[in-house]
CSV table of C-alpha atoms in Angstrom, one decimal:
chain,number,residue,atom,x,y,z
A,289,MET,CA,13.6,-5.3,17.1
A,290,GLY,CA,14.9,-3.4,14.1
A,291,PHE,CA,12.9,-1.4,11.5
A,292,THR,CA,12.2,-2.6,8.0
A,293,ARG,CA,13.2,0.5,6.0
A,294,VAL,CA,12.3,1.2,2.4
A,295,GLY,CA,14.3,-1.0,0.1
A,296,GLU,CA,15.1,-3.6,2.8
A,297,VAL,CA,13.4,-6.8,3.8
A,298,LYS,CA,14.2,-8.2,7.3
A,299,TYR,CA,12.8,-11.4,8.5
A,300,LEU,CA,12.2,-11.0,12.2
A,301,ARG,CA,10.8,-12.9,15.1
A,302,VAL,CA,9.0,-10.6,17.5
A,303,ASN,CA,9.6,-10.5,21.2
A,304,PRO,CA,6.2,-11.5,22.8
A,305,SER,CA,6.4,-8.4,25.1
A,306,ARG,CA,6.3,-6.0,22.1
A,307,ARG,CA,3.0,-4.5,20.9
A,308,ILE,CA,2.3,-5.0,17.2
A,309,ILE,CA,0.1,-2.3,15.5
A,310,PHE,CA,-1.2,-2.5,12.0
A,311,PHE,CA,-2.3,0.4,9.8
A,312,ASP,CA,-3.5,0.3,6.2
A,313,LEU,CA,-2.5,3.3,4.1
A,314,ASP,CA,-4.9,4.3,1.3
A,315,GLY,CA,-8.3,5.3,2.7
A,316,THR,CA,-6.8,5.0,6.2
A,317,LEU,CA,-4.0,7.5,6.6
A,318,HIS,CA,-5.2,9.5,3.7
A,319,GLN,CA,-8.3,9.6,1.5
A,320,GLN,CA,-7.0,8.8,-2.0
A,321,ASP,CA,-5.6,5.6,-3.4
A,322,ILE,CA,-2.0,6.0,-4.5
A,323,PHE,CA,-1.9,3.0,-6.9
A,324,SER,CA,-5.2,3.5,-8.7
A,325,SER,CA,-4.4,7.2,-9.1
A,326,PHE,CA,-1.0,6.3,-10.6
A,327,ILE,CA,-2.7,3.9,-13.1
A,328,TYR,CA,-5.1,6.6,-14.3
A,329,TRP,CA,-2.4,9.3,-14.4
A,330,LEU,CA,-0.1,7.1,-16.4
A,331,LEU,CA,-2.9,6.2,-18.8
A,332,TRP,CA,-3.6,9.9,-19.4
A,333,HIS,CA,0.1,10.4,-20.3
A,334,HIS,CA,0.3,7.1,-22.3
A,335,LEU,CA,-2.8,7.4,-24.4
A,336,LEU,CA,-1.4,5.2,-27.2
A,337,ASN,CA,-1.3,2.3,-24.7
A,338,LEU,CA,-5.1,2.4,-24.7
A,339,PHE,CA,-4.9,0.3,-27.9
A,340,LEU,CA,-3.1,-2.4,-25.9
A,341,LEU,CA,-5.2,-2.1,-22.7
A,342,LEU,CA,-8.7,-2.2,-24.2
A,343,PRO,CA,-8.5,-5.7,-25.7
A,344,LEU,CA,-7.2,-7.0,-22.4
A,345,LEU,CA,-10.0,-5.6,-20.2
A,346,PRO,CA,-12.3,-8.6,-20.7
A,347,VAL,CA,-9.5,-10.8,-19.6
A,348,VAL,CA,-8.8,-8.6,-16.6
A,349,GLY,CA,-12.5,-8.5,-15.6
A,350,ALA,CA,-12.8,-12.2,-15.9
A,351,GLY,CA,-9.8,-12.8,-13.8
A,352,LEU,CA,-11.0,-10.6,-11.0
A,353,LEU,CA,-14.5,-12.1,-11.2
A,354,ILE,CA,-13.4,-15.7,-11.1
A,355,GLN,CA,-10.4,-15.5,-8.8
A,356,GLY,CA,-11.4,-12.5,-6.7
A,357,ARG,CA,-10.6,-8.8,-6.4
A,358,THR,CA,-7.4,-9.4,-4.5
A,359,THR,CA,-5.8,-11.5,-7.3
A,360,ARG,CA,-2.5,-10.2,-8.5
A,361,TRP,CA,-2.2,-11.1,-12.2
A,362,PRO,CA,-5.1,-9.1,-13.6
A,363,ILE,CA,-3.9,-5.8,-12.0
A,364,SER,CA,-0.4,-6.7,-13.1
A,365,LEU,CA,-1.6,-7.1,-16.6
A,366,VAL,CA,-3.2,-3.6,-16.5
A,367,LEU,CA,0.1,-2.1,-15.2
A,368,TRP,CA,2.1,-3.9,-17.9
A,369,SER,CA,-0.3,-2.7,-20.7
A,370,ILE,CA,0.1,0.9,-19.8
A,371,THR,CA,3.8,0.8,-19.3
A,372,PHE,CA,4.8,-1.4,-22.2
A,373,GLY,CA,7.1,0.3,-24.7
A,374,HIS,CA,8.4,2.9,-22.3
A,375,ARG,CA,12.0,2.9,-21.0
A,376,GLU,CA,12.5,2.5,-17.3
A,377,SER,CA,14.3,5.9,-17.2
A,378,ILE,CA,11.1,7.5,-18.6
A,379,LEU,CA,8.9,5.6,-16.1
A,380,LEU,CA,11.0,6.8,-13.2
A,381,LYS,CA,10.6,10.4,-14.4
A,382,ARG,CA,6.9,9.8,-14.7
A,383,GLU,CA,6.9,8.6,-11.1
A,384,GLU,CA,8.5,11.8,-9.9
A,385,LYS,CA,5.9,13.9,-11.8
A,386,PHE,CA,3.0,11.8,-10.5
A,387,VAL,CA,4.2,12.1,-6.9
A,388,ARG,CA,4.3,15.9,-7.2
A,389,TRP,CA,0.8,15.9,-8.7
A,390,PHE,CA,-0.6,13.5,-6.2
A,391,CYS,CA,0.9,15.2,-3.1
A,392,ARG,CA,-0.8,18.5,-4.1
A,393,ARG,CA,-4.1,16.6,-3.9
A,394,LEU,CA,-3.5,14.4,-0.9
A,395,THR,CA,-6.1,14.6,1.8
A,396,PRO,CA,-4.5,13.3,5.1
A,397,PHE,CA,-6.7,12.0,7.9
A,398,GLN,CA,-5.3,13.8,10.8
A,399,LYS,CA,-7.1,11.8,13.5
A,400,VAL,CA,-5.7,8.5,12.2
A,401,ARG,CA,-2.2,10.0,11.8
A,402,GLN,CA,-2.3,11.3,15.3
A,403,ARG,CA,-3.3,7.8,16.5
A,404,LEU,CA,-0.2,6.4,14.7
A,405,LEU,CA,2.1,9.0,16.2
A,406,ASP,CA,0.7,8.2,19.7
A,407,TYR,CA,1.7,4.6,19.3
A,408,LEU,CA,5.2,5.6,18.2
A,409,ARG,CA,5.8,7.3,21.5
A,410,TYR,CA,6.2,3.9,23.2
A,411,GLU,CA,9.5,2.1,22.9
A,412,ASN,CA,7.9,-1.3,23.2
A,413,THR,CA,5.6,-0.8,20.2
A,414,ASP,CA,6.1,-1.7,16.5
A,415,VAL,CA,3.9,0.0,13.9
A,416,TRP,CA,3.5,-1.9,10.6
A,417,LEU,CA,2.2,0.1,7.6
A,418,ILE,CA,0.9,-2.6,5.2
A,419,THR,CA,-0.5,-1.4,1.8
A,420,GLY,CA,-1.5,-2.6,-1.6
A,421,SER,CA,0.2,0.4,-3.2
A,422,PRO,CA,3.7,-0.1,-4.6
A,423,GLN,CA,6.6,0.5,-2.3
A,424,SER,CA,8.4,2.9,-4.6
A,425,LEU,CA,5.4,5.2,-4.8
A,426,VAL,CA,4.6,5.1,-1.1
A,427,ALA,CA,8.3,5.9,-0.3
A,428,ARG,CA,8.1,9.0,-2.6
A,429,VAL,CA,4.8,10.2,-1.4
A,430,TYR,CA,5.7,9.9,2.3
A,431,SER,CA,9.4,10.8,2.1
A,432,ASN,CA,8.9,13.9,4.2
A,433,ALA,CA,6.5,12.5,6.7
A,434,VAL,CA,7.9,12.6,10.2
A,435,PHE,CA,6.7,9.1,11.1
A,436,PHE,CA,7.8,7.3,8.0
A,437,PRO,CA,11.3,6.4,9.0
A,438,ARG,CA,10.0,4.9,12.2
A,439,VAL,CA,7.3,2.6,10.8
A,440,MET,CA,7.9,-0.8,9.2
A,441,LEU,CA,6.6,-1.0,5.6
A,442,ILE,CA,5.2,-3.9,3.6
A,443,ALA,CA,3.9,-2.9,0.2
A,444,SER,CA,3.3,-4.2,-3.3
A,445,GLN,CA,6.3,-4.6,-5.5
A,446,MET,CA,6.7,-3.5,-9.1
A,447,ALA,CA,9.4,-4.9,-11.4
A,448,ARG,CA,10.6,-4.5,-15.0
A,449,ALA,CA,9.5,-7.3,-17.3
A,450,TYR,CA,8.4,-8.0,-20.9
A,451,GLY,CA,9.0,-4.4,-22.0
A,452,GLY,CA,7.0,-2.8,-19.2
A,453,ARG,CA,6.3,-3.1,-15.5
A,454,VAL,CA,4.5,-5.9,-13.7
A,455,LEU,CA,3.4,-6.5,-10.1
A,456,VAL,CA,5.6,-9.3,-8.7
A,457,MET,CA,3.7,-9.1,-5.4
A,458,ARG,CA,0.3,-7.5,-4.7
A,459,CYS,CA,0.0,-6.9,-1.0
A,460,VAL,CA,-3.8,-7.1,-0.5
A,461,GLY,CA,-6.2,-9.5,1.3
A,462,ASN,CA,-4.6,-12.7,2.5
A,463,GLU,CA,-1.3,-11.7,1.0
A,464,LYS,CA,-1.0,-9.1,3.8
A,465,VAL,CA,-1.3,-11.9,6.4
A,466,SER,CA,1.3,-14.0,4.5
A,467,GLN,CA,3.8,-11.1,4.2
A,468,LEU,CA,3.5,-10.2,7.9
A,469,ILE,CA,3.9,-13.8,9.0
A,470,GLN,CA,7.1,-14.1,6.9
A,471,ARG,CA,8.5,-11.2,8.9
A,472,ILE,CA,7.4,-11.7,12.4
A,473,GLY,CA,6.4,-15.4,12.5
A,474,LYS,CA,3.4,-17.3,13.9
A,475,PRO,CA,1.1,-17.0,15.7
A,476,LEU,CA,0.1,-13.5,14.7
A,477,GLN,CA,-0.7,-11.4,17.8
A,478,ILE,CA,-1.6,-7.9,16.8
A,479,GLU,CA,-2.8,-5.6,19.4
A,480,SER,CA,-4.7,-3.1,17.2
A,481,GLY,CA,-5.5,-2.8,13.5
A,482,TYR,CA,-6.8,0.2,11.4
A,483,SER,CA,-8.3,0.0,7.9
A,484,ASP,CA,-11.1,1.4,5.7
A,485,SER,CA,-11.5,-1.8,3.7
A,486,ASN,CA,-13.2,-5.2,4.0
A,487,GLN,CA,-10.3,-6.5,2.0
A,488,ASP,CA,-8.2,-6.2,5.2
A,489,ASN,CA,-10.5,-8.4,7.2
A,490,PRO,CA,-8.1,-11.4,6.9
A,491,LEU,CA,-5.5,-9.4,8.8
A,492,LEU,CA,-7.9,-7.7,11.1
A,493,PHE,CA,-9.0,-11.1,12.2
A,494,PHE,CA,-5.7,-11.4,14.1
A,495,CYS,CA,-6.1,-8.0,15.9
A,496,GLN,CA,-7.4,-7.8,19.4
A,497,ASN,CA,-8.8,-4.4,18.7
A,498,ARG,CA,-10.2,-3.6,15.3
A,499,PHE,CA,-10.9,-0.1,14.0
A,500,ARG,CA,-12.7,1.0,10.8
A,501,VAL,CA,-11.7,4.3,9.2
A,502,THR,CA,-14.6,6.1,7.5
A,503,ARG,CA,-14.5,8.0,4.3
A,504,LEU,CA,-14.3,11.2,6.3
A,505,GLY,CA,-11.4,10.0,8.4
A,506,GLU,CA,-13.3,9.1,11.5
A,507,ILE,CA,-12.2,6.1,13.6
A,508,LYS,CA,-14.9,3.6,14.5
A,509,ASP,CA,-14.5,0.6,16.9
A,510,MET,CA,-15.5,-2.6,15.0
A,511,ASP,CA,-15.9,-4.7,18.2
C-alpha cells in the first residue's frame, strides 16, 4: 500500500492484514490549533477586513448553531471575509510568515509523537494523520518532521474563490469518516485511534482501541 503524500490523493483499498492507525493533529500531536491560530493571525494583519467580517458574524453563529459545529460553510465564510481583496501571491507570503511565527510557539506532545513513531517501525502498519487544519498549513508546519513523509495525510482544503479563499472541504466530524472511506473503502477497521476532541468520536467509533489525549499531552485509554 502506497503513501498519500502532500498534494496527492490516492484512492486505495487496504489489505485486511495491514494495521490502520488514526491520529488527530491539533491538540493531539501538539497543543495549539493551526487553523484557528492562522485565522486570528491573518485578522491581525488584515484589520480592514474586520469591516467585512463583523456583519457576517451573526450569520456564522447561526449556521454553527443550527447545523452544528462541524459545518463547513460558516468557517469558510470567516476565511473568505478575512482574505477577500488580497492577492493569492500575498496570501502565500502571509502563510510563510505565519508558519515561522507558529513554529516558534508550537508545543509538541512528545508522548503522543513517540507513540506514532513506534507504529511506524512496523512495515504492516499504515498511520493516517487526519486533521481539520488546511493541508497547505500542515505541510509547511511539519515539513521538517521526521515522520511526516511516512504518514498519510487527510486535511481540510482551501481554494481561491470570490476574491479570497474558501474551504472547499472541512475535514472534521463525520467528514473524517467519509474521507477515509473514500481512500481505503468499507468497512472501516481501524486498530487504534488518538484524539483530544469529541468531534472525532464518529471516527473513533470504528477504532478497536480508542485513546484520548489530554491538554497536557497525556494518553488516556477511553475503553
